[in-house]
Structures are given as structure tokens and as C-alpha cells.
Short mmCIF file of C-alpha atoms in Angstrom, two decimals:
data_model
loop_
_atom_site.label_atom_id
_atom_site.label_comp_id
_atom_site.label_asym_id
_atom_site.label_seq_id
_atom_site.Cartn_x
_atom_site.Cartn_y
_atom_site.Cartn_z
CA UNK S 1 0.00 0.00 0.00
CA UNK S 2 2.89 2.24 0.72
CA UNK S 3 4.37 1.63 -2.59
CA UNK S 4 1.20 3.03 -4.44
CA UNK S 5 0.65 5.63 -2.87
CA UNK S 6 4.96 6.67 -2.91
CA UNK S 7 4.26 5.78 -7.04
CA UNK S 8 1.29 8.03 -7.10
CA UNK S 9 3.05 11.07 -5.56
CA UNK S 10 5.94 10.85 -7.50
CA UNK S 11 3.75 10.46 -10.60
CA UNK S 12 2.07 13.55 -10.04
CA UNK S 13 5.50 15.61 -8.77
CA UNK S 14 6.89 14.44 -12.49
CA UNK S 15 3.72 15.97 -14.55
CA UNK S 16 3.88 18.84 -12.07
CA UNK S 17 7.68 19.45 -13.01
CA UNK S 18 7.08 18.56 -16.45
CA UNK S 19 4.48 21.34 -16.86
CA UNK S 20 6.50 23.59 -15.02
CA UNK S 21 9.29 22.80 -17.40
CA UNK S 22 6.99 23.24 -20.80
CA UNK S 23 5.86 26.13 -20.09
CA UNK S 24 2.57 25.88 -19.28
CA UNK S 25 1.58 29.40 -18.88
CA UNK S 26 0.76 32.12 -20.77
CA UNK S 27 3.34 35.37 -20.37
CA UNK S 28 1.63 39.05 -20.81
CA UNK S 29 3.43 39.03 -24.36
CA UNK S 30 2.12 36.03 -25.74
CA UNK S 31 -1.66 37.01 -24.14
CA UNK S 32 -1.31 40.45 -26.28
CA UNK S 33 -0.47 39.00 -29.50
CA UNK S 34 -3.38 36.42 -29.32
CA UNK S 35 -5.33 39.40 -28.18
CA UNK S 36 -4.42 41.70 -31.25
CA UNK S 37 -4.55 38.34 -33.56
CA UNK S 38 -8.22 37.96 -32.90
CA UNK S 39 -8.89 40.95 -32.77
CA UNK S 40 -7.90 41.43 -36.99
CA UNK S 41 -9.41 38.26 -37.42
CA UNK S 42 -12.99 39.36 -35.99
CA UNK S 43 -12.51 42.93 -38.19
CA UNK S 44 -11.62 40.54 -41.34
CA UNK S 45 -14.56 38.35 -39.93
CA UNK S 46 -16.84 41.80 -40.02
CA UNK S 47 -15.78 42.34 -43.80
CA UNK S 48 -16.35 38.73 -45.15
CA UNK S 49 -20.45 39.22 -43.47
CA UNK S 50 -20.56 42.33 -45.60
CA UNK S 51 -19.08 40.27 -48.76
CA UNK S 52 -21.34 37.26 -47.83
CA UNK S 53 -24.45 39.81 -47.69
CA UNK S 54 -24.18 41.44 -50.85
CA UNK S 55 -23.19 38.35 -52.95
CA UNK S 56 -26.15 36.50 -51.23
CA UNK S 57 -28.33 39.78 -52.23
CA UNK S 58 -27.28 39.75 -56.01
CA UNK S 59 -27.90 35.87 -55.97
CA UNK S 60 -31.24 35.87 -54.76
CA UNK S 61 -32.01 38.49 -56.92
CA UNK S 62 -30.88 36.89 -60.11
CA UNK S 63 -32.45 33.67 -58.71
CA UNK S 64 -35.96 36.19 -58.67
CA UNK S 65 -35.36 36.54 -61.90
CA UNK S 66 -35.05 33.08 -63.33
CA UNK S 67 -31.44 32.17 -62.24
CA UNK S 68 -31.13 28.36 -62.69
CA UNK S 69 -31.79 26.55 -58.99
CA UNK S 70 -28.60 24.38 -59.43
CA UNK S 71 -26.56 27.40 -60.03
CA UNK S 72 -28.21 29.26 -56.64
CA UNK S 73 -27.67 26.05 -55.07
CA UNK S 74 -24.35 26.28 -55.76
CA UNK S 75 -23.37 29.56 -54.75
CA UNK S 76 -25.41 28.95 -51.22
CA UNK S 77 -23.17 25.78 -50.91
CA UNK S 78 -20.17 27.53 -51.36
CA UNK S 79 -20.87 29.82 -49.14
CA UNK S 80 -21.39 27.55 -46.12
CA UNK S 81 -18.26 26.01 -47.14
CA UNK S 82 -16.17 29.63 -46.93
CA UNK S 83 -18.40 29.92 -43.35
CA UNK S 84 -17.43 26.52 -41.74
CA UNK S 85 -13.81 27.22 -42.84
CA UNK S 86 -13.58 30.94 -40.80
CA UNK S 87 -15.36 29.10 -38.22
CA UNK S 88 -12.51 26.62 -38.21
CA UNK S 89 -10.26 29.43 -38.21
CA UNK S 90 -12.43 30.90 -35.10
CA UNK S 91 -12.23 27.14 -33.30
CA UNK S 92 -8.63 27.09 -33.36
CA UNK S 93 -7.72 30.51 -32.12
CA UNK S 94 -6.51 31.42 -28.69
CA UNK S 95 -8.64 33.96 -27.24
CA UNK S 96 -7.89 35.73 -23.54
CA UNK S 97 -10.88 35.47 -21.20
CA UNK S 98 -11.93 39.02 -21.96
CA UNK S 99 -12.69 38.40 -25.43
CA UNK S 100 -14.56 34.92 -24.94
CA UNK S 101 -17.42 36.55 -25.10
CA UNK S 102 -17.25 38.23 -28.58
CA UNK S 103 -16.00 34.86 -30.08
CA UNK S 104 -19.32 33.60 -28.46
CA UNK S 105 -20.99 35.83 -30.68
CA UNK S 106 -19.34 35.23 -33.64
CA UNK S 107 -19.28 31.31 -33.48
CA UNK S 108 -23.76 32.43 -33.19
CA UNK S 109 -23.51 34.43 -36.03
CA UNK S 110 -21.93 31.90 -37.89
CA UNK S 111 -23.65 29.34 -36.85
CA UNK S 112 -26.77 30.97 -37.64
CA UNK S 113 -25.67 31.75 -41.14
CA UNK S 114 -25.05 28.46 -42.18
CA UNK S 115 -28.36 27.72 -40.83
CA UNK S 116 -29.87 30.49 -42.96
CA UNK S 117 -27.79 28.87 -46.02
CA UNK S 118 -29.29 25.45 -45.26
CA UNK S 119 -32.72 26.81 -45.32
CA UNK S 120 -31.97 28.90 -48.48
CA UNK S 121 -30.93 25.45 -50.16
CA UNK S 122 -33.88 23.43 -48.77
CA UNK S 123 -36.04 26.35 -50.67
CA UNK S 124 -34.43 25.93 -53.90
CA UNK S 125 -34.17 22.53 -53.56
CA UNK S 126 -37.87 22.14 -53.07
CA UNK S 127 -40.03 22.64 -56.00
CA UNK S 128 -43.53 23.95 -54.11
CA UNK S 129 -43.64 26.84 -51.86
CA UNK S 130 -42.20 26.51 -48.46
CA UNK S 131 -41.43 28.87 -45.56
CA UNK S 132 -37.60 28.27 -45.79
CA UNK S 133 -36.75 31.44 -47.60
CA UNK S 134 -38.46 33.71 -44.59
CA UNK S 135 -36.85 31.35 -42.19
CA UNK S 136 -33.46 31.66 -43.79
CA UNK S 137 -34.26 35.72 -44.21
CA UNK S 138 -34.72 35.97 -40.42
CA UNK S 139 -31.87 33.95 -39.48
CA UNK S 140 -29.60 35.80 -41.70
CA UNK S 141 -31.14 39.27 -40.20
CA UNK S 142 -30.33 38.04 -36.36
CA UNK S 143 -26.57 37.03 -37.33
CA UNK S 144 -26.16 40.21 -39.36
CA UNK S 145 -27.40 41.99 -35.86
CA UNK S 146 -24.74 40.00 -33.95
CA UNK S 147 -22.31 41.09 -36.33
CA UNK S 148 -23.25 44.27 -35.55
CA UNK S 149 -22.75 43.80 -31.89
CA UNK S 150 -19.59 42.61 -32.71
CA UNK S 151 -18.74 45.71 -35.14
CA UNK S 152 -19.73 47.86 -32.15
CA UNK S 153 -17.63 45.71 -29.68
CA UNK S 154 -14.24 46.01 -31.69
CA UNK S 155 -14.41 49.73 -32.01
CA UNK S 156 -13.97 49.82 -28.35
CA UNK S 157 -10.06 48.22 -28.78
CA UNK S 158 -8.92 50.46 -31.00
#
């Protein structure tokens, strides 16, 4: 019994030193350049929305006007594809507890994006009338109002 319990201490003092030794912590320096790095990557995120908005707008509007569905359905699919890849870029990023919360609101905004593009698929993928369209319309409105929060947000770390 003595032996187990002298193994398990001396387990944990070797990850202890170990971790000590890898440098486990985060300096000042290192928390400011993640800081400033997300920081550009939520203003880039900011100007891909806008993009995403007004190539979505000229889409649907050619789509209006007799744009073929498979081409539509394209464009909306490539879309979500761009979106889950920033959101990738999002998941991976170190973030310093102060910012958490505005990479909260841009994984929602995201997330309800590619929601919005689902819908917007399902619509032209469906050949009689369904409520996707104003589903996809209202989903798109609330992430372009968290992207808004998120605007606002940034202009306060310049």
C-alpha cells in the first residue's frame, strides 16, 4: 500500500515538473499577440459578413429573376463552405478570457448563417412553396445583428 501511494506522488510531482518545465503558462506578451490576432481576425470576420451579404443579395435576386436553382444552389453551398472554414479558423484561435465573449458571438452568427444557407438550399431545392426562404431571411437578419454587436464591440479596442 505504501508503494502506491509513494508511485502516485511521484507520478504527479513528475507531470507537475514537467508542466512547469513546458511552459505551461501564458506570459503578458504572448496574451497580447493572441489578443491583437483575434482581434484582426474578428474585423476581417466583419468584412467577409458584408461580402457574404451582398453576394447572397445579387444571388437571390438573379435567382428572382429566373437564375437556374442548381446554379443558386451552388453559390449557397459555397458559401457555407467559406463559413465553416472561418469558423474553423475561429475554433482554433486562442482567445484571452476578456474576449470569450465576442467569439461567443461570432461562433452564433456563424452558426446561424449556415443555418440560414441550409434553409436557403432546402427552398431551392424544393419545388412547391415553403417557408424556408423567410426562415433563412430571419436567421440571416439576427446574425447580421450580432455582427453588428460585434462591429460595435471592436471599435472599443482600437
Amino acid at each position: 500500500m505504501k508503494n502506491i501511494k509513494t508511485a502516485f506522488i511521484t507520478f504527479v510531482l513528475i507531470i507537475f515538473g514537467l508542466l512547469l518545465l513546458s511552459g505551461c503558462t501564458v506570459n503578458q506578451q504572448d496574451m497580447n499577440y493572441y489578443k491583437t490576432e483575434f482581434l484582426e481576425k474578428a474585423k476581417q470576420y466583419v468584412i467577409v459578413n458584408n461580402n457574404h451579404n451582398s453576394n447572397l443579395k445579387d444571388i437571390l435576386n438573379q435567382a428572382d429573376q429566373g437564375l437556374k436553382r442548381t446554379k443558386v444552389q451552388n453559390f449557397i453551398d459555397q458559401g457555407k463552405s467559406q463559413l465553416e472554414l472561418v469558423k474553423e479558423d475561429f475554433v482554433t484561435s486562442q482567445v484571452p478570457a476578456e474576449l470569450e465573449p465576442l467569439k461567443t458571438k461570432i461562433f452564433n452568427s456563424i452558426d446561424l448563417r449556415m443555418k440560414a444557407y441550409d434553409d436557403l438550399f432546402m427552398h431551392y431545392d424544393l419545388k412547391e412553396q415553403s417557408n424556408y426562404r423567410q426562415e433563412a431571411d430571419k436567421k440571416i437578419a439576427e446574425a447580421n445583428r450580432l455582427v453588428e454587436e460585434v462591429k460595435k464591440e471592436l471599435e472599443n479596442y482600437k
